[in-house]
Coordinates of N, CA and C in Angstrom, one line a residue:
K1 N 16.2 24.1 -14.6 CA 17.5 24.9 -14.6 C 18.4 24.4 -15.8
I2 N 18.4 23.1 -16.1 CA 19.3 22.7 -17.1 C 18.6 22.6 -18.5
G3 N 17.4 23.0 -18.6 CA 16.7 23.1 -19.8 C 16.2 21.7 -20.3
A4 N 16.0 20.8 -19.4 CA 15.6 19.4 -19.8 C 14.0 19.4 -19.6
R5 N 13.4 18.4 -20.3 CA 12.0 18.3 -20.2 C 11.7 17.2 -19.1
P6 N 10.8 17.6 -18.1 CA 10.5 16.7 -17.0 C 9.7 15.4 -17.5
A7 N 10.2 14.3 -17.1 CA 9.6 13.0 -17.5 C 9.7 12.0 -16.4
V8 N 8.8 11.0 -16.5 CA 8.8 9.9 -15.5 C 9.0 8.6 -16.2
L9 N 9.8 7.7 -15.6 CA 10.0 6.4 -16.2 C 9.3 5.4 -15.2
T10 N 8.5 4.5 -15.8 CA 7.8 3.6 -14.9 C 7.7 2.2 -15.6
F11 N 7.4 1.2 -14.9 CA 7.3 -0.2 -15.4 C 5.9 -0.7 -15.4
E12 N 5.6 -1.4 -16.5 CA 4.2 -2.0 -16.6 C 4.3 -3.4 -17.2
P13 N 3.8 -4.4 -16.6 CA 3.2 -4.4 -15.3 C 4.3 -4.2 -14.2
H14 N 3.8 -4.0 -12.9 CA 4.7 -3.9 -11.8 C 5.6 -5.1 -11.7
P15 N 6.9 -5.0 -11.5 CA 7.7 -6.2 -11.4 C 7.2 -7.3 -10.5
R16 N 6.5 -6.9 -9.4 CA 6.0 -7.9 -8.5 C 5.0 -8.8 -9.2
V17 N 4.2 -8.2 -10.1 CA 3.2 -9.0 -10.8 C 3.9 -10.1 -11.7
Y18 N 5.1 -9.7 -12.2 CA 5.8 -10.6 -13.1 C 6.4 -11.8 -12.2
F19 N 7.1 -11.4 -11.1 CA 7.8 -12.4 -10.3 C 6.9 -13.2 -9.4
R20 N 5.8 -12.6 -9.0 CA 4.9 -13.3 -8.1 C 3.4 -13.1 -8.5
P21 N 3.1 -13.7 -9.6 CA 1.7 -13.5 -10.2 C 0.6 -14.1 -9.4
D22 N 0.9 -15.0 -8.4 CA -0.1 -15.6 -7.6 C -0.4 -14.8 -6.3
Q23 N 0.3 -13.7 -6.1 CA 0.1 -12.9 -4.9 C -1.3 -12.2 -5.0
P24 N -1.9 -11.9 -3.8 CA -3.2 -11.2 -3.8 C -3.0 -9.8 -4.5
P25 N -4.1 -9.2 -5.0 CA -4.0 -7.9 -5.6 C -3.4 -6.9 -4.7
F26 N -2.6 -6.0 -5.3 CA -1.9 -5.0 -4.4 C -1.8 -3.6 -5.1
Q27 N -2.3 -3.5 -6.2 CA -2.1 -2.3 -7.0 C -2.8 -1.1 -6.3
L28 N -2.1 0.0 -6.2 CA -2.6 1.3 -5.6 C -3.1 2.2 -6.7
T29 N -2.3 2.3 -7.8 CA -2.6 3.3 -8.8 C -2.3 2.7 -10.2
P30 N -3.3 2.3 -11.0 CA -3.0 1.7 -12.3 C -2.5 2.8 -13.3
L31 N -2.0 2.3 -14.4 CA -1.3 3.2 -15.3 C -2.1 4.4 -15.8
N32 N -3.3 4.2 -16.1 CA -4.1 5.3 -16.6 C -4.3 6.4 -15.6
T33 N -4.4 6.0 -14.3 CA -4.6 6.9 -13.2 C -3.3 7.6 -13.0
K34 N -2.1 6.9 -13.1 CA -0.8 7.5 -13.0 C -0.7 8.6 -14.0
V35 N -1.1 8.3 -15.2 CA -1.0 9.3 -16.3 C -1.7 10.6 -15.9
R36 N -2.9 10.4 -15.4 CA -3.8 11.6 -15.1 C -3.1 12.4 -14.0
H37 N -2.6 11.8 -12.9 CA -2.1 12.6 -11.8 C -0.7 13.2 -12.2
L38 N 0.1 12.5 -13.0 CA 1.4 13.1 -13.4 C 1.2 14.2 -14.3
R39 N 0.2 14.1 -15.2 CA -0.1 15.2 -16.1 C -0.5 16.5 -15.4
D40 N -1.3 16.3 -14.3 CA -1.8 17.4 -13.5 C -0.6 18.0 -12.7
L41 N 0.5 17.3 -12.5 CA 1.6 17.8 -11.8 C 2.6 18.5 -12.7
G42 N 2.3 18.5 -14.0 CA 3.2 19.2 -15.0 C 4.2 18.3 -15.7
I43 N 4.1 17.0 -15.5 CA 5.1 16.1 -16.2 C 4.7 16.1 -17.7
E44 N 5.7 16.3 -18.5 CA 5.5 16.4 -20.0 C 5.6 15.1 -20.7
N45 N 6.4 14.1 -20.2 CA 6.6 12.9 -20.8 C 6.5 11.7 -19.8
M46 N 6.0 10.6 -20.3 CA 6.0 9.4 -19.4 C 6.4 8.2 -20.3
F47 N 7.5 7.6 -19.8 CA 8.1 6.4 -20.5 C 7.7 5.2 -19.8
V48 N 7.1 4.2 -20.5 CA 6.6 3.0 -19.9 C 7.4 1.8 -20.4
L49 N 8.1 1.2 -19.5 CA 8.9 0.0 -19.9 C 8.1 -1.3 -19.6
H50 N 7.9 -2.1 -20.7 CA 7.2 -3.3 -20.5 C 8.1 -4.3 -19.7
F51 N 7.6 -4.7 -18.5 CA 8.4 -5.6 -17.7 C 8.2 -7.0 -18.1
D52 N 9.2 -7.6 -18.7 CA 9.0 -9.0 -19.1 C 10.3 -9.8 -18.8
E53 N 10.5 -10.9 -19.4 CA 11.7 -11.8 -19.1 C 13.0 -11.1 -19.5
T54 N 12.9 -10.4 -20.7 CA 14.1 -9.8 -21.2 C 14.5 -8.6 -20.2
L55 N 13.6 -7.8 -19.8 CA 13.9 -6.7 -18.9 C 14.3 -7.2 -17.6
S56 N 13.7 -8.3 -17.1 CA 14.1 -8.8 -15.8 C 15.5 -9.3 -15.7
K57 N 16.1 -9.6 -16.9 CA 17.5 -10.2 -16.9 C 18.5 -9.1 -17.3
L58 N 18.0 -7.9 -17.5 CA 18.9 -6.8 -17.8 C 19.8 -6.4 -16.6
T59 N 21.1 -6.3 -16.8 CA 22.0 -6.0 -15.7 C 21.8 -4.5 -15.3
A60 N 22.2 -4.2 -14.1 CA 22.2 -2.8 -13.6 C 23.0 -1.9 -14.5
R61 N 24.2 -2.4 -15.0 CA 25.0 -1.7 -15.9 C 24.3 -1.5 -17.2
G62 N 23.6 -2.5 -17.7 CA 22.9 -2.4 -18.9 C 21.7 -1.5 -18.8
F63 N 21.1 -1.4 -17.7 CA 20.0 -0.5 -17.5 C 20.4 1.0 -17.6
I64 N 21.6 1.2 -17.0 CA 22.2 2.6 -17.1 C 22.6 2.9 -18.5
D65 N 23.4 2.0 -19.1 CA 23.9 2.3 -20.4 C 22.8 2.3 -21.5
D66 N 22.0 1.3 -21.5 CA 21.0 1.1 -22.6 C 19.7 1.8 -22.5
V67 N 19.3 2.0 -21.2 CA 17.9 2.6 -21.0 C 18.1 4.1 -20.7
L68 N 18.8 4.4 -19.5 CA 18.9 5.7 -19.0 C 19.7 6.6 -20.0
V69 N 20.8 6.2 -20.3 CA 21.7 7.1 -21.1 C 21.5 6.9 -22.6
G70 N 21.6 5.6 -23.1 CA 21.5 5.4 -24.6 C 20.1 5.6 -25.1
G71 N 19.1 5.1 -24.3 CA 17.7 5.1 -24.8 C 17.0 6.5 -24.5
L72 N 17.2 7.0 -23.3 CA 16.4 8.2 -23.0 C 17.3 9.5 -23.0
G73 N 18.6 9.4 -23.0 CA 19.5 10.5 -22.9 C 19.2 11.4 -21.7
A74 N 19.0 10.7 -20.6 CA 18.7 11.4 -19.3 C 19.9 12.2 -18.9
R75 N 19.6 13.5 -18.5 CA 20.6 14.4 -18.0 C 20.6 14.6 -16.5
H76 N 19.5 14.3 -15.9 CA 19.4 14.3 -14.4 C 18.4 13.4 -13.9
L77 N 18.8 12.6 -12.9 CA 17.9 11.6 -12.4 C 17.4 12.0 -11.0
V78 N 16.1 11.7 -10.7 CA 15.6 11.9 -9.4 C 15.0 10.5 -8.9
V79 N 15.5 10.0 -7.8 CA 15.1 8.7 -7.3 C 14.9 8.7 -5.8
G80 N 14.2 7.8 -5.3 CA 14.0 7.6 -3.9 C 15.3 6.9 -3.3
D81 N 15.5 7.1 -2.0 CA 16.7 6.6 -1.4 C 16.8 5.1 -1.4
N82 N 15.7 4.4 -1.6 CA 15.7 2.9 -1.6 C 15.6 2.3 -3.0
F83 N 15.8 3.1 -4.0 CA 15.6 2.7 -5.4 C 16.7 1.6 -5.7
V84 N 16.2 0.5 -6.3 CA 17.1 -0.5 -6.8 C 16.7 -0.9 -8.2
F85 N 17.6 -1.5 -9.0 CA 17.3 -1.8 -10.4 C 18.2 -2.8 -10.9
G86 N 17.9 -3.4 -12.0 CA 18.8 -4.4 -12.7 C 18.6 -5.8 -12.1
F87 N 19.2 -6.7 -12.9 CA 19.1 -8.2 -12.5 C 19.5 -8.4 -11.1
N88 N 18.7 -9.1 -10.3 CA 18.9 -9.4 -8.9 C 19.0 -8.2 -8.1
R89 N 18.4 -7.1 -8.5 CA 18.4 -5.8 -7.8 C 19.8 -5.3 -7.4
A90 N 20.7 -5.5 -8.4 CA 22.1 -5.2 -8.1 C 22.4 -3.7 -8.1
G91 N 21.6 -3.0 -8.8 CA 21.9 -1.5 -8.9 C 21.3 -0.8 -7.7
S92 N 22.0 0.3 -7.3 CA 21.6 1.0 -6.1 C 21.8 2.5 -6.4
T93 N 21.4 3.3 -5.5 CA 21.6 4.8 -5.6 C 23.1 5.1 -5.5
A94 N 23.9 4.3 -4.8 CA 25.3 4.5 -4.7 C 25.9 4.3 -6.1
M95 N 25.5 3.4 -6.8 CA 26.0 3.1 -8.2 C 25.6 4.3 -9.1
L96 N 24.4 4.8 -8.9 CA 24.0 6.0 -9.8 C 24.8 7.2 -9.4
E97 N 25.1 7.4 -8.1 CA 25.9 8.5 -7.6 C 27.3 8.5 -8.1
A98 N 27.9 7.2 -8.2 CA 29.2 7.1 -8.8 C 29.2 7.5 -10.2
E99 N 28.2 7.1 -11.0 CA 28.1 7.4 -12.4 C 27.9 9.0 -12.5
S100 N 27.2 9.6 -11.6 CA 27.1 11.0 -11.6 C 28.4 11.7 -11.4
R101 N 29.2 11.2 -10.5 CA 30.5 11.8 -10.2 C 31.4 11.7 -11.4
A102 N 31.2 10.7 -12.2 CA 32.0 10.5 -13.5 C 31.5 11.4 -14.6
G103 N 30.4 12.1 -14.3 CA 29.9 13.1 -15.3 C 28.9 12.6 -16.3
R104 N 28.3 11.5 -16.1 CA 27.4 10.9 -17.0 C 26.0 11.6 -16.9
F105 N 25.6 12.0 -15.7 CA 24.3 12.7 -15.5 C 24.3 13.3 -14.1
G106 N 23.4 14.2 -13.8 CA 23.2 14.6 -12.5 C 22.3 13.7 -11.7
I107 N 22.3 13.8 -10.4 CA 21.3 13.0 -9.7 C 20.9 13.7 -8.4
T108 N 19.6 13.4 -8.0 CA 19.1 13.9 -6.8 C 18.4 12.6 -6.1
V109 N 18.9 12.3 -4.9 CA 18.4 11.2 -4.2 C 17.4 11.7 -3.1
V110 N 16.2 11.4 -3.2 CA 15.2 12.0 -2.3 C 15.1 11.2 -1.0
P111 N 15.3 11.8 0.2 CA 15.2 11.0 1.4 C 13.7 10.7 1.7
P112 N 13.5 9.8 2.7 CA 12.1 9.5 3.0 C 11.3 10.7 3.4
V113 N 10.1 10.8 2.9 CA 9.2 11.9 3.2 C 8.2 11.5 4.3
L114 N 8.1 12.3 5.3 CA 7.2 12.0 6.5 C 6.0 12.9 6.5
D115 N 4.9 12.3 7.0 CA 3.7 13.1 7.1 C 3.8 13.9 8.5
A116 N 2.7 14.6 8.8 CA 2.7 15.4 10.0 C 2.8 14.6 11.3
E117 N 2.5 13.3 11.2 CA 2.6 12.5 12.3 C 3.9 11.7 12.4
G118 N 4.8 12.0 11.4 CA 6.1 11.3 11.4 C 6.1 10.0 10.7
R119 N 5.1 9.6 10.0 CA 5.0 8.3 9.3 C 5.6 8.5 7.9
V120 N 6.4 7.5 7.5 CA 7.0 7.5 6.2 C 5.9 7.4 5.1
C121 N 5.9 8.3 4.1 CA 5.0 8.2 3.0 C 5.5 7.0 2.0
S122 N 4.9 5.9 2.3 CA 5.3 4.7 1.5 C 4.1 3.9 1.1
S123 N 4.3 3.1 0.0 CA 3.1 2.3 -0.5 C 2.8 1.3 0.6
T124 N 3.8 0.8 1.3 CA 3.5 -0.2 2.3 C 2.5 0.3 3.4
N125 N 2.8 1.5 3.9 CA 2.0 2.2 4.9 C 0.6 2.5 4.4
I126 N 0.6 2.9 3.1 CA -0.7 3.3 2.5 C -1.6 2.0 2.4
R127 N -1.0 0.9 1.9 CA -1.8 -0.4 1.9 C -2.2 -0.8 3.2
S128 N -1.4 -0.6 4.3 CA -1.8 -1.0 5.6 C -3.0 -0.2 6.1
D129 N -3.0 1.2 5.8 CA -4.1 2.0 6.2 C -5.4 1.6 5.5
L130 N -5.3 1.2 4.2 CA -6.5 0.8 3.5 C -7.0 -0.5 4.1
A131 N -6.1 -1.4 4.4 CA -6.5 -2.7 4.9 C -7.2 -2.5 6.3
D132 N -6.8 -1.5 7.0 CA -7.4 -1.2 8.3 C -8.7 -0.4 8.2
G133 N -9.1 0.0 7.0 CA -10.3 0.8 6.8 C -10.1 2.3 7.2
K134 N -8.9 2.8 7.0 CA -8.6 4.2 7.3 C -8.1 5.0 6.1
P135 N -9.0 5.2 5.2 CA -8.6 6.0 4.0 C -8.2 7.4 4.2
E136 N -8.6 8.0 5.4 CA -8.2 9.4 5.7 C -6.7 9.3 6.0
S137 N -6.2 8.3 6.7 CA -4.8 8.2 7.0 C -4.0 7.9 5.7
A138 N -4.5 7.1 4.8 CA -3.9 6.8 3.5 C -3.8 8.1 2.7
A139 N -4.8 9.0 2.8 CA -4.8 10.2 2.0 C -3.7 11.2 2.5
R140 N -3.4 11.2 3.8 CA -2.4 12.0 4.3 C -1.0 11.6 3.7
L141 N -0.8 10.4 3.5 CA 0.4 9.9 2.9 C 0.5 10.1 1.4
L142 N -0.7 10.0 0.7 CA -0.8 10.1 -0.7 C -0.8 11.6 -1.1
G143 N -1.3 12.4 -0.3 CA -1.5 13.8 -0.7 C -2.8 14.0 -1.4
R144 N -3.6 13.0 -1.5 CA -5.0 13.0 -2.1 C -5.7 11.8 -1.7
C145 N -7.0 11.8 -1.9 CA -7.8 10.6 -1.6 C -7.4 9.4 -2.5
W146 N -7.3 8.3 -1.9 CA -7.1 7.1 -2.7 C -8.3 6.8 -3.5
E147 N -8.2 6.4 -4.7 CA -9.3 6.2 -5.6 C -9.2 4.9 -6.4
V148 N -10.3 4.4 -6.8 CA -10.4 3.3 -7.8 C -11.2 3.8 -8.9
E149 N -11.0 3.2 -10.1 CA -11.9 3.6 -11.2 C -12.1 2.4 -12.1
G150 N -13.2 2.4 -12.8 CA -13.6 1.3 -13.7 C -14.9 1.6 -14.4
R151 N -15.2 0.8 -15.4 CA -16.4 0.9 -16.1 C -17.6 0.4 -15.3
V152 N -18.7 1.1 -15.2 CA -19.8 0.6 -14.4 C -20.3 -0.7 -15.1
I153 N -20.5 -1.7 -14.2 CA -20.9 -3.0 -14.7 C -22.3 -3.2 -14.2
E154 N -23.0 -4.2 -14.8 CA -24.4 -4.5 -14.4 C -24.4 -5.2 -13.0
G155 N -25.2 -4.7 -12.1 CA -25.3 -5.3 -10.8 C -26.6 -6.2 -10.7
D156 N -27.0 -6.5 -9.5 CA -28.2 -7.3 -9.4 C -29.5 -6.4 -9.3
K157 N -29.3 -5.1 -9.3 CA -30.4 -4.1 -9.4 C -31.3 -4.1 -8.1
R158 N -30.8 -4.7 -7.0 CA -31.6 -4.7 -5.8 C -31.8 -3.3 -5.3
G159 N -30.8 -2.4 -5.5 CA -30.9 -1.0 -5.0 C -32.1 -0.3 -5.5
R160 N -32.4 -0.6 -6.8 CA -33.5 0.2 -7.4 C -34.8 -0.1 -6.8
T161 N -35.0 -1.3 -6.2 CA -36.2 -1.7 -5.6 C -36.5 -0.9 -4.3
I162 N -35.5 -0.4 -3.7 CA -35.7 0.4 -2.5 C -35.4 1.9 -2.7
G163 N -35.3 2.3 -3.9 CA -35.1 3.7 -4.2 C -33.7 4.2 -4.1
F164 N -32.7 3.3 -4.1 CA -31.3 3.7 -4.1 C -30.5 3.0 -5.2
P165 N -30.6 3.5 -6.4 CA -29.9 2.9 -7.5 C -28.4 3.1 -7.3
T166 N -27.6 2.1 -7.6 CA -26.2 2.1 -7.4 C -25.4 1.8 -8.6
A167 N -24.1 2.2 -8.6 CA -23.2 2.0 -9.7 C -22.1 1.0 -9.3
N168 N -21.9 -0.1 -10.0 CA -21.0 -1.1 -9.6 C -19.8 -1.1 -10.4
I169 N -18.6 -1.2 -9.8 CA -17.3 -1.4 -10.5 C -16.6 -2.5 -9.8
S170 N -15.8 -3.2 -10.6 CA -15.0 -4.3 -10.0 C -13.7 -3.7 -9.5
L171 N -13.2 -4.3 -8.3 CA -11.9 -3.9 -7.8 C -10.8 -4.4 -8.6
G172 N -11.0 -5.5 -9.4 CA -9.9 -6.0 -10.3 C -8.6 -6.2 -9.6
D173 N -7.6 -5.6 -10.1 CA -6.2 -5.8 -9.5 C -5.9 -4.8 -8.4
Y174 N -6.8 -3.9 -8.1 CA -6.6 -3.0 -7.0 C -6.4 -3.8 -5.6
V175 N -5.5 -3.1 -4.8 CA -5.5 -3.6 -3.4 C -6.9 -3.6 -2.8
H176 N -7.2 -4.6 -2.0 CA -8.5 -4.6 -1.4 C -8.5 -3.8 -0.1
P177 N -9.3 -2.8 0.0 CA -9.4 -2.1 1.3 C -10.3 -3.0 2.2
K178 N -10.4 -2.6 3.5 CA -11.2 -3.3 4.4 C -12.7 -3.3 3.9
Y179 N -13.3 -4.4 3.9 CA -14.7 -4.4 3.4 C -15.6 -3.7 4.3
G180 N -16.6 -2.9 3.8 CA -17.5 -2.1 4.6 C -18.0 -1.0 3.8
V181 N -18.6 0.0 4.5 CA -19.3 1.1 3.9 C -18.4 2.4 4.1
Y182 N -18.3 3.2 3.0 CA -17.4 4.4 3.1 C -18.1 5.6 2.5
A183 N -17.8 6.7 3.1 CA -18.2 8.0 2.5 C -17.2 8.2 1.4
V184 N -17.7 8.6 0.2 CA -16.8 8.7 -1.0 C -17.2 10.0 -1.8
W185 N -16.3 10.3 -2.7 CA -16.6 11.2 -3.8 C -16.7 10.3 -5.0
A186 N -17.7 10.4 -5.8 CA -17.9 9.7 -7.0 C -17.8 10.6 -8.2
G187 N -16.8 10.3 -9.0 CA -16.5 11.1 -10.2 C -17.0 10.4 -11.5
I188 N -17.9 11.1 -12.2 CA -18.3 10.6 -13.5 C -17.5 11.2 -14.6
D189 N -16.7 10.3 -15.3 CA -15.8 10.8 -16.3 C -16.4 10.8 -17.6
K190 N -16.4 12.0 -18.3 CA -16.9 12.1 -19.6 C -15.8 12.8 -20.5
G191 N -15.2 12.0 -21.3 CA -14.2 12.5 -22.3 C -13.0 13.2 -21.6
G192 N -12.6 12.6 -20.4 CA -11.5 13.2 -19.7 C -11.8 14.3 -18.7
T193 N -13.1 14.7 -18.6 CA -13.6 15.6 -17.7 C -14.4 14.9 -16.6
T194 N -14.0 15.1 -15.4 CA -14.7 14.4 -14.3 C -15.6 15.3 -13.5
T195 N -16.8 14.9 -13.3 CA -17.7 15.7 -12.4 C -17.9 14.9 -11.1
W196 N -17.6 15.6 -10.0 CA -17.6 14.9 -8.7 C -18.9 15.1 -7.9
H197 N -19.4 14.0 -7.3 CA -20.6 14.1 -6.5 C -20.4 13.3 -5.2
P198 N -21.0 13.8 -4.1 CA -20.8 13.0 -2.8 C -21.6 11.7 -2.9
G199 N -21.2 10.7 -2.2 CA -21.9 9.4 -2.3 C -21.4 8.5 -1.1
V200 N -21.9 7.3 -1.2 CA -21.6 6.3 -0.2 C -21.4 5.0 -1.0
A201 N -20.3 4.2 -0.6 CA -20.0 3.0 -1.3 C -19.8 1.8 -0.4
N202 N -20.3 0.7 -0.8 CA -20.1 -0.5 -0.1 C -19.0 -1.4 -0.8
V203 N -18.0 -1.8 -0.1 CA -16.9 -2.6 -0.7 C -17.1 -4.0 -0.1
G204 N -17.2 -5.0 -1.0 CA -17.3 -6.4 -0.6 C -17.3 -7.3 -1.7
M205 N -17.6 -8.6 -1.4 CA -17.6 -9.6 -2.5 C -19.0 -9.8 -3.0
R206 N -19.1 -10.0 -4.3 CA -20.4 -10.3 -5.0 C -20.3 -11.6 -5.8
P207 N -21.3 -12.4 -5.8 CA -21.3 -13.6 -6.6 C -21.2 -13.4 -8.1
T208 N -20.4 -14.2 -8.8 CA -20.3 -14.1 -10.2 C -20.4 -15.6 -10.7
F209 N -20.4 -15.7 -12.1 CA -20.5 -17.1 -12.6 C -19.2 -17.8 -12.4
K210 N -18.1 -17.1 -12.0 CA -16.9 -17.8 -11.7 C -16.7 -18.0 -10.2
G211 N -17.6 -17.6 -9.4 CA -17.5 -17.7 -8.0 C -17.9 -16.5 -7.3
A212 N -16.9 -15.6 -7.1 CA -17.1 -14.3 -6.4 C -16.0 -13.4 -6.8
S213 N -16.3 -12.1 -6.8 CA -15.3 -11.1 -7.0 C -15.5 -9.8 -6.1
A214 N -14.4 -9.1 -5.9 CA -14.5 -7.9 -5.0 C -15.1 -6.8 -5.9
N215 N -16.0 -6.0 -5.2 CA -16.8 -5.1 -6.0 C -17.0 -3.8 -5.1
V216 N -17.1 -2.7 -5.8 CA -17.4 -1.4 -5.2 C -18.8 -1.0 -5.7
E217 N -19.7 -0.9 -4.8 CA -21.1 -0.6 -5.1 C -21.4 0.8 -4.6
T218 N -21.6 1.8 -5.4 CA -21.7 3.2 -5.0 C -23.0 3.8 -5.3
Y219 N -23.6 4.4 -4.2 CA -24.8 5.2 -4.4 C -24.4 6.6 -4.4
I220 N -24.7 7.3 -5.5 CA -24.3 8.7 -5.8 C -25.5 9.6 -5.5
F221 N -25.3 10.5 -4.5 CA -26.4 11.4 -4.1 C -26.9 12.2 -5.3
D222 N -28.2 12.3 -5.4 CA -28.9 13.2 -6.3 C -28.6 12.9 -7.8
I223 N -28.2 11.7 -8.1 CA -28.0 11.3 -9.5 C -28.9 10.1 -9.8
A224 N -29.8 10.2 -10.8 CA -30.7 9.2 -11.1 C -30.4 8.5 -12.5
A225 N -29.3 9.1 -13.2 CA -29.0 8.6 -14.5 C -28.5 7.2 -14.5
D226 N -28.7 6.5 -15.6 CA -28.1 5.2 -15.8 C -26.6 5.3 -16.2
L227 N -25.7 4.8 -15.4 CA -24.3 5.0 -15.7 C -23.6 3.8 -16.3
Y228 N -24.4 2.8 -16.7 CA -23.9 1.5 -17.2 C -23.0 1.8 -18.3
G229 N -21.7 1.3 -18.2 CA -20.7 1.5 -19.3 C -19.9 2.7 -19.1
D230 N -20.3 3.6 -18.2 CA -19.5 4.9 -18.1 C -18.3 4.6 -17.2
L231 N -17.3 5.5 -17.3 CA -16.1 5.4 -16.4 C -16.4 6.1 -15.1
L232 N -16.3 5.4 -14.0 CA -16.6 5.9 -12.7 C -15.3 5.9 -11.8
R233 N -15.0 7.1 -11.2 CA -13.9 7.2 -10.2 C -14.5 7.3 -8.9
V234 N -14.0 6.5 -7.9 CA -14.5 6.5 -6.6 C -13.4 6.8 -5.6
A235 N -13.4 8.0 -5.0 CA -12.4 8.4 -4.1 C -12.9 8.2 -2.6
F236 N -12.1 7.5 -1.9 CA -12.5 7.1 -0.5 C -12.1 8.2 0.5
V237 N -13.1 8.6 1.3 CA -12.9 9.7 2.2 C -12.8 9.2 3.7
R238 N -13.8 8.4 4.1 CA -13.8 7.9 5.5 C -14.6 6.7 5.6

C-alpha cells in the first residue's frame, strides 16, 4: 500500500552461534534454504547482517538509526511480539512503537500465531517436536515439511549389496531429530529445480575418521542413479 519493496532482514550466523558456540546443533533452516522459501513467498530482497563482535555491541538506538533507518531506509517494520535487538537485548517492540509514533516509520507487531491445536508456532516447539520424532507436528507449525539439505557424500555402500542403494548427507549444524527411520520426500536439486521422489531415511550416527557424525541415509524409491556430489533435499513426513 505504501509502494515499498518487501524485504527480510536476517542475521548470519545466528546470534546464539556467536554467543554460545559450544552448544549442540540447533539450526532449523540454513541461509540458502531461507532464501528459497522467502523467494517463493514473494520477498524481493533479503538483507543479511554478519553477526560478529561489532554487531553484538551495537546499541538498540544504533541499530535503529544506523541499520534500519540510515542503512536500509525502512518505511514499515513487521516484527514478532517478542522481538529484541541491540546490545544486551535492550531494544524491544515498545521502543520501535515509540519511534513509529514519532513518525520515523510504520510498524506492525505480529501476535503469537497458533496452530489448529492451539500451540504457538515457535522454533522452540518445532525443535521439541523433531526431538520427539514427530515431524508431522513440526510441519503443522512450520506450514511445510521440515527438511535438511546437503551434498551427497560417500557412504559405506552396504546398501548396494542388498539391493537398496542409498544417498548420504551430513546433518552438520542442523538440529538433530530423534534418531530412527522416517518416511520422507527426497528432492534431487538440479540447477535450482527440484524433482521430488518418495523415500525412506535413516537418521543416526556414522563412524568417521574424526569419531562419529550425525548422518541422514536416504533410500529413494525407483531411483538407481549415482547421486554422489548432487544436492539432495530430504523433507521429513512421518
